XYZ file of C-alpha atoms in Angstrom:
680
model
C 9.688 21.529 19.942
C 8.189 18.013 19.402
C 10.251 15.977 17.316
C 8.403 12.277 17.371
C 6.853 13.192 14.219
C 10.437 13.015 12.738
C 11.906 10.343 14.896
C 10.560 7.249 12.781
C 12.558 8.607 9.968
C 15.681 8.285 11.781
C 14.895 4.908 13.108
C 14.401 3.590 9.571
C 17.596 5.176 8.456
C 19.370 4.212 11.351
C 18.310 0.459 11.215
C 19.669 0.907 7.462
C 23.031 2.230 8.340
C 23.640 -0.433 10.992
C 22.888 -3.122 8.336
C 25.359 -1.597 5.922
C 27.897 -1.072 8.792
C 27.632 -4.484 9.876
C 28.318 -5.748 6.166
C 31.027 -3.593 5.577
C 32.736 -4.566 8.695
C 32.382 -8.223 7.748
C 33.797 -7.410 4.424
C 37.059 -5.659 5.656
C 40.046 -6.784 5.327
C 42.120 -6.149 8.444
C 45.512 -6.677 6.862
C 44.801 -4.534 4.210
C 41.739 -2.278 4.733
C 40.114 -0.523 1.962
C 39.898 3.296 2.460
C 36.524 3.538 0.889
C 35.058 0.954 3.049
C 36.487 2.664 6.143
C 35.114 5.720 5.437
C 31.456 4.497 4.731
C 31.745 2.555 8.238
C 32.839 6.003 9.687
C 29.863 7.685 7.910
C 27.495 5.553 9.051
C 28.469 5.835 12.583
C 28.758 9.529 12.235
C 24.957 9.849 10.587
C 23.758 7.940 13.638
C 25.345 9.924 16.224
C 24.020 13.301 14.705
C 20.724 11.953 14.726
C 20.896 10.527 18.117
C 21.930 13.791 19.334
C 19.260 15.751 17.581
C 16.447 13.574 18.921
C 17.850 13.810 22.673
C 19.253 9.797 22.632
C 22.057 10.220 24.699
C 23.216 6.620 25.291
C 23.064 6.010 21.413
C 24.798 9.565 20.918
C 27.490 8.444 23.480
C 28.198 4.970 22.099
C 28.194 6.180 18.577
C 30.706 8.870 19.737
C 33.345 6.688 21.048
C 32.647 4.243 17.850
C 33.468 6.963 15.493
C 36.413 8.040 17.553
C 38.388 4.611 16.860
C 37.118 4.579 13.262
C 38.395 7.899 12.427
C 41.718 7.034 13.839
C 41.488 3.926 11.638
C 40.688 5.675 8.322
C 43.536 7.983 9.021
C 46.192 5.343 9.472
C 46.379 6.171 13.497
C 45.268 2.364 14.294
C 45.887 -0.951 13.340
C 42.774 -2.971 12.740
C 42.580 -6.660 14.159
C 40.353 -9.468 14.126
C 39.619 -8.729 17.743
C 39.052 -5.267 17.075
C 36.265 -5.843 14.224
C 34.599 -8.446 16.942
C 34.360 -5.488 19.111
C 32.871 -3.454 16.362
C 30.335 -5.826 15.538
C 29.364 -6.134 19.156
C 28.921 -2.040 19.261
C 26.630 -2.856 16.396
C 24.361 -5.193 18.163
C 24.502 -2.969 21.071
C 23.475 -0.081 18.997
C 20.682 -2.283 17.653
C 19.377 -2.571 21.127
C 19.624 0.946 22.011
C 17.601 1.615 18.875
C 15.007 -0.555 19.823
C 14.755 0.279 23.381
C 14.299 4.353 22.248
C 11.714 2.929 19.421
C 9.512 1.408 22.210
C 9.773 4.544 24.000
C 12.148 3.270 26.700
C 15.769 3.983 27.976
C 18.439 1.431 26.973
C 19.768 -0.833 29.860
C 22.378 1.328 31.813
C 24.157 -1.776 32.385
C 24.494 -2.805 28.449
C 25.432 0.846 27.738
C 28.139 1.177 30.245
C 29.523 -2.302 29.302
C 30.053 -1.576 25.424
C 31.259 2.060 26.393
C 33.801 0.201 28.562
C 34.830 -2.300 25.838
C 35.376 0.713 23.144
C 37.600 3.090 25.837
C 39.564 0.070 26.716
C 40.102 -0.375 22.623
C 40.936 3.545 22.566
C 43.654 2.836 25.409
C 45.195 -0.235 24.112
C 46.054 1.575 20.744
C 46.717 4.743 21.900
C 50.105 5.139 20.009
C 50.704 8.577 21.383
C 49.447 10.325 18.011
C 47.119 13.214 18.265
C 44.100 10.953 18.696
C 40.744 12.981 19.700
C 40.135 13.508 23.384
C 38.390 10.741 25.383
C 34.363 11.136 25.383
C 32.661 12.776 28.150
C 31.057 10.616 30.781
C 27.834 8.854 29.773
C 25.846 11.484 31.291
C 26.484 13.885 28.638
C 26.799 14.051 25.009
C 29.645 16.328 22.794
C 28.475 19.112 20.869
C 30.799 21.360 18.670
C 30.574 25.216 19.829
C 29.566 27.245 17.433
C 32.228 29.217 15.941
C 32.745 32.892 16.402
C 34.519 33.626 13.268
C 35.029 32.350 9.718
C 38.463 33.458 9.192
C 40.522 30.787 7.747
C 37.243 28.433 7.855
C 34.734 27.787 5.128
C 32.793 31.230 5.778
C 29.156 31.769 5.786
C 26.853 29.799 3.706
C 23.560 31.055 2.166
C 20.773 28.153 2.733
C 17.316 28.237 1.089
C 14.509 26.209 2.402
C 11.245 25.806 0.254
C 7.824 24.326 0.793
C 8.006 24.589 4.599
C 5.424 24.642 7.527
C 5.387 26.886 10.456
C 6.741 24.090 12.525
C 9.518 22.847 10.013
C 10.739 26.500 10.008
C 11.297 26.868 13.511
C 12.589 23.589 14.080
C 15.162 23.985 11.317
C 16.195 27.343 12.496
C 16.980 25.936 15.983
C 18.937 23.286 14.368
C 21.007 25.501 12.205
C 21.660 27.682 15.291
C 23.393 24.424 16.706
C 25.728 24.316 13.594
C 27.419 27.650 13.539
C 26.069 31.325 13.748
C 23.339 32.293 12.170
C 24.073 35.860 10.463
C 20.473 36.538 8.966
C 17.254 34.928 8.723
C 14.499 35.869 6.500
C 10.981 34.322 5.914
C 8.672 34.558 3.088
C 5.463 32.558 2.500
C 6.616 28.919 2.691
C 10.382 29.678 2.052
C 13.246 30.258 4.454
C 16.648 32.075 3.887
C 19.215 31.517 6.593
C 22.871 32.727 6.103
C 24.952 30.648 8.420
C 28.762 31.266 9.437
C 29.893 27.665 10.280
C 32.510 25.569 9.747
C 30.248 22.579 8.688
C 30.425 21.613 4.929
C 27.122 21.647 3.063
C 26.595 17.709 3.397
C 26.554 18.061 7.013
C 24.122 20.591 6.963
C 21.663 18.695 4.308
C 22.256 15.478 6.687
C 20.510 17.161 9.642
C 17.620 19.069 7.911
C 16.840 15.753 5.903
C 15.735 14.426 9.334
C 13.191 17.138 8.861
C 12.446 17.859 5.357
C 13.116 16.213 1.907
C 16.545 17.087 0.276
C 14.690 18.346 -2.612
C 13.682 21.098 -0.740
C 17.081 22.441 0.324
C 19.414 24.550 -1.669
C 22.987 25.823 -0.324
C 25.405 28.336 -1.829
C 28.443 29.601 -0.326
C 28.415 33.606 0.327
C 30.995 35.720 -1.164
C 33.310 37.893 0.850
C 31.664 40.959 -0.495
C 28.263 39.885 0.266
C 28.849 38.963 3.892
C 27.133 40.885 6.646
C 28.448 43.693 8.282
C 28.879 41.822 11.563
C 30.524 38.854 9.747
C 33.123 41.443 8.141
C 33.833 43.043 11.643
C 34.147 39.589 12.911
C 36.689 38.488 10.301
C 38.767 41.519 11.177
C 39.261 40.772 14.653
C 41.834 38.572 16.092
C 40.762 34.913 15.782
C 40.721 32.838 18.871
C 41.846 29.177 19.079
C 39.415 27.065 18.066
C 37.146 25.921 21.393
C 36.978 22.430 22.398
C 33.818 20.738 22.380
C 31.452 21.631 25.078
C 29.377 19.251 27.096
C 25.722 19.775 26.734
C 23.454 18.056 29.161
C 21.040 15.443 27.362
C 18.023 17.826 28.259
C 19.618 20.713 26.278
C 19.764 21.585 22.606
C 20.287 18.538 20.616
C 23.594 18.349 18.622
C 24.119 18.659 14.815
C 23.984 15.621 12.503
C 26.676 14.820 10.624
C 26.272 13.760 6.847
C 24.998 10.493 5.971
C 25.611 8.387 2.962
C 21.896 8.721 1.834
C 21.618 12.436 2.243
C 25.384 13.615 1.129
C 24.576 14.840 -2.270
C 25.479 17.640 -4.198
C 22.890 20.771 -3.504
C 20.252 20.899 -6.092
C 20.498 17.263 -6.854
C 17.288 15.724 -8.227
C 14.573 14.393 -5.991
C 14.718 11.051 -4.970
C 13.280 8.435 -7.096
C 12.050 6.760 -4.296
C 9.661 7.265 -1.113
C 8.806 5.689 2.332
C 5.564 4.314 2.587
C 4.043 2.987 5.687
C 3.382 -0.977 5.338
C -0.243 -0.638 6.506
C -0.825 1.701 3.682
C 0.447 -0.630 1.307
C -1.774 -3.227 3.063
C -4.976 -0.959 2.360
C -4.031 -0.384 -1.361
C -3.684 -4.046 -1.950
C -7.070 -4.783 0.150
C -9.045 -2.236 -2.354
C -7.373 -3.591 -5.255
C -8.603 -7.153 -3.944
C -12.099 -5.890 -3.756
C -11.967 -4.398 -7.291
C -11.135 -7.534 -8.753
C -13.819 -9.319 -6.863
C -16.357 -6.494 -8.084
C -14.817 -6.887 -11.709
C -15.098 -10.534 -11.522
C -18.899 -10.228 -10.447
C -19.504 -7.960 -13.132
C -18.106 -10.571 -15.819
C -19.980 -13.141 -14.522
C -23.392 -11.183 -14.614
C -22.373 -10.076 -18.217
C -22.408 -13.525 -19.406
C -26.021 -13.642 -19.424
C -26.287 -10.386 -21.905
C -26.609 -10.653 -25.481
C -23.224 -10.150 -27.232
C -24.535 -8.162 -30.175
C -26.760 -5.835 -28.348
C -24.138 -5.101 -25.665
C -20.945 -5.101 -27.597
C -19.693 -2.028 -26.278
C -20.574 -2.743 -22.944
C -18.739 -6.270 -22.853
C -15.856 -4.642 -24.710
C -15.485 -2.124 -22.157
C -15.775 -4.919 -19.582
C -12.835 -6.892 -21.126
C -10.619 -3.571 -21.182
C -11.749 -3.159 -17.227
C -10.555 -6.970 -16.694
C -7.153 -6.628 -18.301
C -6.401 -3.120 -16.601
C -7.529 -4.911 -12.976
C -5.356 -7.621 -13.685
C -2.311 -5.435 -14.387
C -3.338 -3.020 -11.414
C -3.481 -6.215 -9.156
C -0.178 -7.051 -10.418
C 1.500 -3.731 -10.105
C 0.306 -3.319 -6.525
C 1.290 -6.779 -5.307
C 4.900 -5.723 -6.774
C 5.033 -3.062 -4.337
C 4.926 -5.406 -1.416
C 7.714 -7.688 -2.939
C 11.318 -7.270 -1.548
C 14.560 -8.980 -2.656
C 15.988 -12.094 -0.910
C 19.080 -10.054 -0.412
C 17.169 -8.830 2.752
C 17.390 -12.375 4.093
C 20.673 -13.291 3.164
C 22.324 -10.284 4.284
C 21.856 -11.550 7.711
C 23.883 -14.729 7.455
C 27.517 -13.522 7.113
C 27.380 -12.547 10.577
C 25.745 -15.744 11.766
C 27.990 -17.747 9.863
C 31.219 -15.892 11.296
C 30.164 -16.084 15.025
C 28.670 -19.569 15.043
C 31.893 -21.001 12.820
C 34.066 -19.428 15.152
C 32.641 -20.856 18.228
C 32.787 -24.546 16.539
C 36.479 -24.107 15.059
C 35.123 -24.420 11.468
C 36.073 -22.393 8.627
C 32.918 -21.663 6.701
C 32.665 -19.691 2.980
C 29.078 -18.182 2.514
C 28.319 -17.945 -1.148
C 24.841 -16.634 -2.324
C 22.607 -16.970 -5.539
C 19.707 -15.287 -6.749
C 19.676 -12.384 -4.156
C 17.831 -10.170 -6.397
C 14.878 -12.868 -6.596
C 11.634 -11.079 -5.011
C 9.139 -12.566 -2.323
C 6.055 -11.224 -0.350
C 7.099 -8.755 2.449
C 4.964 -10.809 4.693
C 6.925 -14.036 3.880
C 10.037 -12.782 3.797
C 9.932 -11.756 7.365
C 8.621 -15.255 8.428
C 11.431 -17.262 6.511
C 14.082 -15.343 8.412
C 13.701 -17.811 11.512
C 13.428 -21.300 9.695
C 16.442 -20.145 7.391
C 18.496 -19.377 10.406
C 17.743 -22.728 11.877
C 18.846 -24.630 8.608
C 21.973 -22.451 8.567
C 23.237 -23.124 11.897
C 22.341 -27.044 11.700
C 24.586 -26.953 8.479
C 27.235 -25.340 10.409
C 26.984 -27.527 13.479
C 26.077 -30.943 11.977
C 27.012 -30.378 8.309
C 30.209 -28.938 7.613
C 33.089 -30.828 9.139
C 35.976 -29.210 11.219
C 39.322 -28.411 9.063
C 41.386 -31.360 10.300
C 38.442 -33.868 9.325
C 37.805 -32.479 6.027
C 41.534 -32.472 5.040
C 41.702 -36.127 6.485
C 38.795 -36.897 3.724
C 40.346 -34.833 0.839
C 38.270 -32.054 1.041
C 39.621 -28.165 1.312
C 39.624 -27.056 4.975
C 37.267 -24.301 4.319
C 33.562 -25.777 3.850
C 30.979 -24.060 1.373
C 27.724 -22.954 2.448
C 25.384 -22.059 -0.541
C 21.850 -20.017 -0.238
C 20.271 -19.764 -3.319
C 16.781 -18.709 -4.432
C 14.725 -18.477 -7.789
C 11.518 -18.493 -9.233
C 9.826 -21.801 -10.239
C 6.349 -21.157 -11.919
C 4.303 -19.512 -9.161
C 6.597 -20.169 -6.535
C 9.863 -19.241 -5.047
C 12.378 -22.214 -4.219
C 15.056 -21.235 -1.742
C 17.924 -23.546 -0.859
C 20.608 -24.141 1.787
C 23.241 -26.385 0.737
C 26.469 -27.389 2.127
C 29.232 -29.826 1.117
C 29.738 -31.464 4.573
C 29.331 -34.955 5.725
C 25.718 -35.279 4.784
C 22.857 -37.155 6.778
C 23.447 -40.556 8.598
C 20.847 -42.972 7.569
C 22.069 -45.766 10.052
C 22.123 -42.947 12.880
C 18.592 -41.541 12.068
C 17.037 -44.740 11.847
C 18.411 -45.819 15.025
C 17.497 -42.629 16.927
C 13.677 -42.807 15.269
C 13.526 -46.459 16.645
C 14.866 -45.467 19.994
C 12.034 -42.780 20.218
C 9.557 -45.619 19.343
C 8.539 -44.063 15.313
C 7.191 -46.208 13.085
C 10.181 -47.082 10.854
C 11.854 -49.453 8.990
C 15.103 -50.562 7.468
C 13.877 -50.357 3.997
C 12.128 -46.947 3.881
C 13.473 -45.081 1.054
C 15.911 -42.380 1.775
C 13.423 -39.288 1.282
C 11.457 -40.857 4.124
C 14.336 -41.182 6.248
C 15.339 -37.599 5.893
C 11.921 -36.435 6.634
C 12.311 -38.044 10.285
C 14.640 -35.205 11.525
C 11.657 -32.821 11.373
C 9.766 -34.934 13.931
C 9.068 -33.375 17.215
C 11.937 -33.674 19.702
C 14.267 -35.313 17.178
C 18.159 -34.960 17.475
C 21.190 -37.069 16.596
C 23.317 -34.663 18.499
C 25.500 -36.482 21.103
C 25.759 -33.523 23.241
C 23.760 -30.531 24.168
C 25.301 -27.085 23.015
C 23.765 -23.602 22.631
C 23.656 -24.358 18.918
C 21.795 -27.455 18.697
C 20.806 -30.672 20.291
C 17.805 -30.256 22.080
C 15.410 -31.564 19.167
C 13.616 -28.288 18.800
C 14.065 -26.102 15.707
C 13.571 -28.563 12.825
C 9.994 -29.307 13.547
C 9.409 -25.817 13.895
C 11.072 -24.996 10.962
C 8.463 -27.440 8.916
C 5.615 -26.246 10.603
C 6.175 -22.768 10.012
C 6.831 -23.179 6.247
C 3.670 -25.387 6.075
C 1.769 -22.248 7.573
C 3.026 -20.204 4.868
C 1.640 -22.697 2.210
C 4.928 -24.303 1.622
C 6.770 -27.355 1.778
C 10.529 -28.612 2.708
C 12.359 -31.418 0.770
C 15.830 -32.652 1.776
C 18.569 -34.253 -0.493
C 21.883 -35.927 1.065
C 24.615 -37.903 -0.055
C 27.066 -39.155 2.750
C 30.181 -37.439 2.685
C 28.862 -34.889 -0.120
C 26.738 -32.695 1.944
C 23.057 -31.610 2.289
C 20.625 -29.536 0.417
C 17.253 -28.457 2.081
C 14.984 -26.989 -0.412
C 12.102 -24.596 0.802
C 9.316 -24.047 -1.751
C 6.927 -21.119 -0.940
C 4.260 -19.342 -3.061
C 5.135 -15.899 -4.167
C 2.756 -13.935 -2.102
C -0.028 -15.169 0.198
C -2.711 -12.114 -0.964
C -3.555 -13.911 -4.053
C -3.535 -17.498 -5.382
C -4.430 -19.469 -8.303
C -6.977 -22.215 -7.178
C -9.234 -24.817 -8.789
C -12.858 -24.325 -7.542
C -14.636 -27.627 -7.056
C -18.150 -28.258 -5.922
C -18.970 -30.627 -2.958
C -22.905 -30.995 -2.345
C -23.782 -27.358 -2.838
C -20.788 -25.778 -1.480
C -17.794 -24.611 -3.241
C -14.608 -24.748 -1.902
C -10.720 -23.758 -3.480
C -8.252 -25.950 -3.926
C -4.683 -24.034 -4.478
C -3.334 -25.198 -7.818
C 0.268 -25.304 -6.290
C -0.812 -28.947 -4.449
C -2.965 -30.390 -7.706
C -1.428 -33.133 -9.684
C -4.116 -34.454 -11.667
C -7.840 -35.189 -11.600
C -9.771 -38.335 -12.924
C -12.663 -40.260 -12.740
C -11.787 -43.651 -11.092
C -13.154 -47.119 -12.473
C -14.571 -49.390 -10.017
C -11.538 -52.026 -10.233
C -9.181 -49.219 -9.074
C -11.076 -48.710 -5.521
C -9.986 -50.773 -2.591
C -11.607 -50.964 0.710
C -9.325 -51.067 3.780
C -12.010 -50.243 6.484
C -15.679 -50.201 6.336
C -15.651 -46.482 5.204
C -12.145 -46.485 4.227
C -10.668 -46.711 0.988
C -7.571 -46.333 -1.173
C -7.260 -45.820 -5.045
C -4.780 -47.382 -7.302
C -3.063 -44.880 -9.634
C -0.496 -46.046 -12.087
C 0.715 -48.849 -9.489
C 0.599 -46.507 -6.566
C -1.933 -46.923 -3.783
C -3.336 -43.531 -2.620
C -5.259 -42.838 0.331
C -8.707 -41.450 -0.689
C -10.188 -38.784 1.586
C -13.808 -37.670 0.818
C -14.448 -33.922 1.262
C -18.331 -34.475 2.010
C -17.029 -36.558 5.390
C -14.345 -34.183 6.517
C -16.576 -30.968 6.124
C -20.100 -32.776 7.010
C -21.806 -31.569 3.891
C -25.046 -33.012 2.849
C -26.404 -33.670 -0.830
C -22.904 -34.628 -2.064
C -21.738 -37.694 -4.216
C -20.614 -40.675 -1.866
C -20.103 -43.033 -4.564
C -16.193 -42.303 -5.380
C -16.767 -43.894 -9.005
C -19.726 -40.993 -9.963
C -17.497 -38.333 -8.398
C -14.064 -36.432 -9.415
C -10.823 -37.608 -7.768
C -8.515 -34.637 -7.546
C -4.865 -35.911 -6.689
C -2.669 -33.716 -4.664
C 0.789 -33.966 -2.779
C 1.499 -32.230 0.626
C 4.493 -32.760 2.589
C 5.935 -35.434 0.414
C 2.717 -37.589 0.697
C 0.142 -37.873 -2.115
C -3.561 -38.636 -1.633
C -6.739 -38.213 -3.486
C -9.717 -35.893 -2.574
C -13.252 -36.856 -3.795
C -15.181 -33.811 -4.979
C -18.799 -33.841 -7.046
C -17.447 -31.487 -9.953
C -14.644 -29.336 -11.143
C -15.839 -25.666 -11.605
C -12.741 -24.035 -13.074
C -9.345 -22.621 -12.147
C -9.003 -18.753 -11.734
C -6.968 -16.325 -9.224
C -8.511 -15.925 -6.238
C -8.141 -12.929 -3.621
C -7.435 -14.336 -0.079
C -9.422 -13.124 3.036
C -8.410 -14.138 6.243
C -10.869 -16.270 7.978
C -9.542 -15.743 11.545
C -9.716 -11.907 11.425
C -13.454 -11.994 10.317
C -14.587 -15.331 11.903
C -12.494 -18.149 13.776
C -10.064 -20.962 12.908
C -12.016 -23.662 10.901
C -10.018 -27.277 10.836
C -9.520 -28.067 7.392
C -10.045 -24.164 6.023
C -6.700 -21.853 5.457
C -8.852 -18.953 4.247
C -11.696 -17.732 2.344
C -12.473 -16.032 -0.662
C -15.337 -14.075 -2.616
C -16.264 -15.939 -5.998
C -17.862 -13.817 -8.884
C -21.514 -14.525 -7.684
C -20.972 -12.777 -4.765
C -20.702 -15.957 -2.568
C -17.918 -17.244 -0.199
C -15.835 -20.183 -0.964
C -13.538 -21.863 1.459
C -9.832 -22.327 0.507
C -8.884 -25.904 1.481
C -5.923 -26.472 3.935
C -4.534 -29.444 1.950
C -1.952 -30.404 4.441
C -4.405 -30.709 7.228
C -6.535 -33.420 5.591
C -4.687 -36.778 6.194
C -4.589 -35.310 9.929
C -8.446 -34.752 9.926
C -9.328 -37.991 8.254
C -7.344 -39.907 11.032
C -8.508 -37.910 13.941
C -12.205 -38.772 12.486
C -11.595 -42.353 11.950
C -10.033 -42.459 15.733
C -13.029 -40.729 17.131
C -15.259 -43.352 14.939
C -13.674 -46.317 16.234
C -14.028 -45.030 19.838
C -17.632 -44.402 19.368
C -18.048 -47.782 17.712
C -16.132 -49.479 20.720
C -18.415 -47.722 23.240
C -21.712 -48.855 21.420
C -20.709 -52.393 21.192
C -19.779 -52.091 25.264
C -23.286 -50.753 26.097
C -25.468 -54.059 25.937
C -22.508 -55.449 28.427
C -22.862 -52.340 30.654
C -26.702 -52.772 30.820
């Protein structure tokens, strides 16, 4: 039987169980462990082992068998927990993650890594063996343990009647094989798409449900206990016979029949429970649905624009229906977009482990607080924000929060605080990483910047000084460690966030700590934009960058080069970037006083963009330009307007760089042309 069609469900559930296990281990009080937490950790390991055996993942089965043996002793009070033991359990979790990744890629885990983690767990079992009746040591790594089917039910739980519904032929055969590993099948009846099995077993219904849920949904399973009178004759005869002692678990070769899966927290529900309120859907299907809804919105926009030329009296019913379509399309778009939204807890839950490991290595005491874990962000962005946030957290731990002795000398608590927060602000999400450490050292940053030849001055405002830490290769660490000091990371943080359409802000006070604020759009699939006209071309400016628009007076314009200008806006001189020059558009307005200036802000810098006309504001569906064409400097994506034409979405943050590059190129050409007569 090919199990590959079911293995993906196991991988998804196993990854969730490992995350749950790690969180519970980090929360566990080793001095006074909570029994419910220990039981939950044990059940997670138990479920992974059962599923791994079902699919023939030998290394994963062996590792989780050793882990659950220790956890079982801990939850029954036969083993005393300690800090090093929790460290070993967390190391095991990492090893299990590696093994899952290998199996998911169709490969075998590295034998050395498997042998190492098994040796660690076996050593723990030996060191903490107090002579109690602990489970027998695990078999060698080449085999997996599987319970032998019981021969009789006397003194046990007896027979269970298990009814399955809505089964295919392959599911029917697979479930029958699996139940055969859980006990002795006394009878098996098949009728259309239903299967009824009477099973003599010592397993409880929850364990059986857990096994079957790797193949079918829980709502397709109904389990009842057989009464003694209703038991088949062969079962009654078996009960009357002398009952042998329970057999020890028999080792089964990896290529043999799979082992039963124990109950998982997700599947362990009472028989006949209501159908699950959620379903798993492949991300590609969600993306396809979002793309189709985007096309629907574009089509609706085209119809709306075409309808502007119709007589509102003669076509009253048509226009009314079109209005309903527009509202429904907007509601549908928002509903579909919400499917891709995930809570920030998905990201924040990763950091207790990071903080525990790094702070222990640095000899620091750190308390993590989180705020706004329920705040939602697009799945595509939430996965890309993990690495930048990890860099910021590690920097706060290394450079920000002081060691306990230094903190006490400064009158602070020995334990430092690291705060992760997220909240919606308009059409954006604001994520903050704050610490109560030493703060940024202005003098040290300026000295390092001067040493590296950066253009800085003592009179620079603090905001500009803090931004220097994002310069490539910049680091004030006095020694290089595996945590920081190599000058890589912070520049990558800024670049990655800019690629997501966001920006980074820093606030710091000496001796009081640092706050790094990341501002991101909620999604990259749609955006609120301002459409502008340059020549005969239409462009989209993301509204998140736009501050205001105005038509300048001649006295507000000042020339700094032959073709370079600045504009004075309320006492501040802003660079002027002419979009017709950037994109080489003919027929555009070249006189700034006759055009419109849009004041924008990107990367903590403000500048003015010269356009011919403002067309309006509306939501646009973002289309990836690189997928359909190629990367275009100054353009981040494209969209389709209501008239069916394509409009480019401007990469506002790239405008100053492009202008500088064009100015340098023009200067080089001018220099070459001046040299030509001399060369002649």
